[in-house]
Amino acid sequence: NVNRIFFTCILLQIAYDSLLNMKKLFRIFLSFILIGLLFYSCKNESRTNVLERGVLDLRDIDFDKNSLLSLDGEWEFYWRQFLDSNQTIQNSEDKKYYLKLPGAWNGLEIEGEKISGEGFATLRATILTKKTNSILDFKFPVIPLPYLLFINGEKICANGNPSKAKEENYTDFKSVSCLYFYSGEKIELVLHISNFYHKSGGIWNSILWGSARKIEEAKAHIMIPIFIFFWSIPHHVFLSS
């Protein structure tokens, strides 16, 4: 009898632990769903303007009144170089290379040879706007590659440490939000990126951006139904640990 009671207690403990693990898995699953919904909502509100040969012409856009934007399209691509805004880009128009984002640089033909995913590069984009003053927010997706972003010559944000040397290359593997106070008519984006550990080099999801206020509004639109959803679930599902 004692053994039976002991065995029963063990079974009950296992069942209780399994229930708690299921609740933890449920919370993790919900977190992924909610993050996905937020990104999907933001992406659906984004405009379809794309970069063409490294230039995005948005002189008809009012950042504080229009939807979110993406940085999809053709970025200038400088293989095995880390260039900055102060350096003169020597390539003539017929020698420039372009990388279409979202996408990988694997297989891109540079000087007659197809490159692999391993290496480092500079990506460059120019955005033309009407004269404006606005706080901009650039949203980078989670990618397993380190990068460093310069806007109009100023270092704004980074994910890990992009490097020419493999041993100095590391990433924080996180999404990054980059705020920038913009005043003018031209935005130059210079992105240093490197890859020594992943099979593909590049950025595989859209970089979203727009006025910080507009992005916060988009978050609010999706967060209201999320809060309602959470409130409708019995509290003990989330309070148990």
mmCIF file of C-alpha atoms in Angstrom, residues 63-164:
data_model
loop_
_atom_site.group_PDB
_atom_site.id
_atom_site.type_symbol
_atom_site.label_atom_id
_atom_site.label_comp_id
_atom_site.label_asym_id
_atom_site.label_seq_id
_atom_site.Cartn_x
_atom_site.Cartn_y
_atom_site.Cartn_z
ATOM 1 C CA PHE A 63 6.099 60.859 -43.261
ATOM 2 C CA ASP A 64 3.694 62.037 -40.570
ATOM 3 C CA LYS A 65 0.570 61.352 -42.636
ATOM 4 C CA ASN A 66 1.363 58.293 -44.741
ATOM 5 C CA SER A 67 1.801 54.602 -44.053
ATOM 6 C CA LEU A 68 4.940 52.732 -43.106
ATOM 7 C CA LEU A 69 7.577 52.171 -45.742
ATOM 8 C CA SER A 70 9.975 49.372 -46.559
ATOM 9 C CA LEU A 71 13.517 49.411 -47.893
ATOM 10 C CA ASP A 72 12.879 46.655 -50.428
ATOM 11 C CA GLY A 73 14.565 46.831 -53.795
ATOM 12 C CA GLU A 74 18.006 47.302 -55.331
ATOM 13 C CA TRP A 75 20.739 48.394 -52.917
ATOM 14 C CA GLU A 76 24.196 49.357 -54.155
ATOM 15 C CA PHE A 77 26.472 46.449 -53.279
ATOM 16 C CA TYR A 78 30.221 46.703 -52.627
ATOM 17 C CA TRP A 79 31.727 43.265 -52.089
ATOM 18 C CA ARG A 80 34.607 42.794 -49.636
ATOM 19 C CA GLN A 81 34.642 46.509 -48.804
ATOM 20 C CA PHE A 82 33.588 48.535 -45.772
ATOM 21 C CA LEU A 83 32.930 52.010 -47.170
ATOM 22 C CA ASP A 84 31.656 55.057 -45.325
ATOM 23 C CA SER A 85 29.976 58.273 -46.418
ATOM 24 C CA ASN A 86 33.253 60.191 -46.509
ATOM 25 C CA GLN A 87 34.799 57.840 -49.047
ATOM 26 C CA THR A 88 34.310 58.563 -52.727
ATOM 27 C CA ILE A 89 32.645 55.602 -54.362
ATOM 28 C CA GLN A 90 34.870 55.021 -57.385
ATOM 29 C CA ASN A 91 32.642 52.611 -59.317
ATOM 30 C CA SER A 92 31.253 54.128 -62.501
ATOM 31 C CA GLU A 93 27.581 53.483 -63.228
ATOM 32 C CA ASP A 94 28.311 50.550 -65.542
ATOM 33 C CA LYS A 95 30.474 48.830 -62.877
ATOM 34 C CA LYS A 96 28.075 49.154 -59.964
ATOM 35 C CA TYR A 97 26.513 46.021 -58.542
ATOM 36 C CA TYR A 98 23.116 45.791 -56.905
ATOM 37 C CA LEU A 99 21.634 43.408 -54.378
ATOM 38 C CA LYS A 100 17.876 43.049 -54.222
ATOM 39 C CA LEU A 101 16.505 43.013 -50.677
ATOM 40 C CA PRO A 102 15.012 41.046 -49.115
ATOM 41 C CA GLY A 103 17.438 38.463 -50.416
ATOM 42 C CA ALA A 104 20.841 36.792 -50.212
ATOM 43 C CA TRP A 105 24.019 37.696 -52.065
ATOM 44 C CA ASN A 106 24.865 34.028 -52.695
ATOM 45 C CA GLY A 107 25.401 33.499 -56.409
ATOM 46 C CA LEU A 108 25.624 37.211 -57.232
ATOM 47 C CA GLU A 109 28.084 37.677 -60.074
ATOM 48 C CA ILE A 110 30.932 40.068 -59.254
ATOM 49 C CA GLU A 111 33.618 40.670 -61.913
ATOM 50 C CA GLY A 112 32.589 37.512 -63.722
ATOM 51 C CA GLU A 113 32.572 35.211 -60.694
ATOM 52 C CA LYS A 114 29.676 34.048 -58.550
ATOM 53 C CA ILE A 115 30.274 34.815 -54.875
ATOM 54 C CA SER A 116 29.500 32.584 -51.917
ATOM 55 C CA GLY A 117 27.599 33.490 -48.763
ATOM 56 C CA GLU A 118 30.797 33.959 -46.742
ATOM 57 C CA GLY A 119 32.382 37.388 -46.663
ATOM 58 C CA PHE A 120 31.589 41.027 -45.981
ATOM 59 C CA ALA A 121 30.130 43.939 -47.900
ATOM 60 C CA THR A 122 28.757 47.480 -47.862
ATOM 61 C CA LEU A 123 25.157 48.105 -48.845
ATOM 62 C CA ARG A 124 24.177 51.656 -49.752
ATOM 63 C CA ALA A 125 20.834 53.323 -50.412
ATOM 64 C CA THR A 126 19.822 56.926 -51.078
ATOM 65 C CA ILE A 127 16.345 58.180 -50.148
ATOM 66 C CA LEU A 128 15.084 61.426 -51.668
ATOM 67 C CA THR A 129 12.428 63.283 -49.660
ATOM 68 C CA LYS A 130 10.788 66.656 -49.604
ATOM 69 C CA LYS A 131 12.231 68.986 -46.978
ATOM 70 C CA THR A 132 11.061 67.756 -43.613
ATOM 71 C CA ASN A 133 11.839 67.449 -39.914
ATOM 72 C CA SER A 134 10.871 64.129 -38.397
ATOM 73 C CA ILE A 135 11.995 61.424 -36.002
ATOM 74 C CA LEU A 136 12.427 58.297 -38.108
ATOM 75 C CA ASP A 137 12.438 54.717 -36.888
ATOM 76 C CA PHE A 138 14.189 51.964 -38.858
ATOM 77 C CA LYS A 139 13.077 48.445 -37.876
ATOM 78 C CA PHE A 140 15.517 45.648 -38.706
ATOM 79 C CA PRO A 141 14.245 42.050 -38.611
ATOM 80 C CA VAL A 142 16.022 39.306 -36.687
ATOM 81 C CA ILE A 143 18.873 38.014 -38.847
ATOM 82 C CA PRO A 144 21.866 35.874 -37.801
ATOM 83 C CA LEU A 145 24.388 38.311 -39.319
ATOM 84 C CA PRO A 146 26.086 41.311 -37.683
ATOM 85 C CA TYR A 147 25.629 44.743 -39.236
ATOM 86 C CA LEU A 148 26.336 48.409 -38.598
ATOM 87 C CA LEU A 149 24.118 51.227 -39.893
ATOM 88 C CA PHE A 150 25.250 54.752 -40.767
ATOM 89 C CA ILE A 151 22.712 57.441 -41.672
ATOM 90 C CA ASN A 152 24.091 60.540 -43.389
ATOM 91 C CA GLY A 153 27.552 59.663 -42.140
ATOM 92 C CA GLU A 154 26.505 59.127 -38.512
ATOM 93 C CA LYS A 155 26.748 55.742 -36.796
ATOM 94 C CA ILE A 156 23.198 55.039 -35.606
ATOM 95 C CA CYS A 157 22.902 51.420 -34.503
ATOM 96 C CA ALA A 158 24.444 47.970 -34.730
ATOM 97 C CA ASN A 159 23.743 44.315 -34.233
ATOM 98 C CA GLY A 160 26.892 42.578 -33.028
ATOM 99 C CA ASN A 161 30.174 43.375 -34.745
ATOM 100 C CA PRO A 162 30.551 43.102 -38.518
ATOM 101 C CA SER A 163 34.180 42.454 -39.347
ATOM 102 C CA LYS A 164 36.573 41.547 -42.135
#
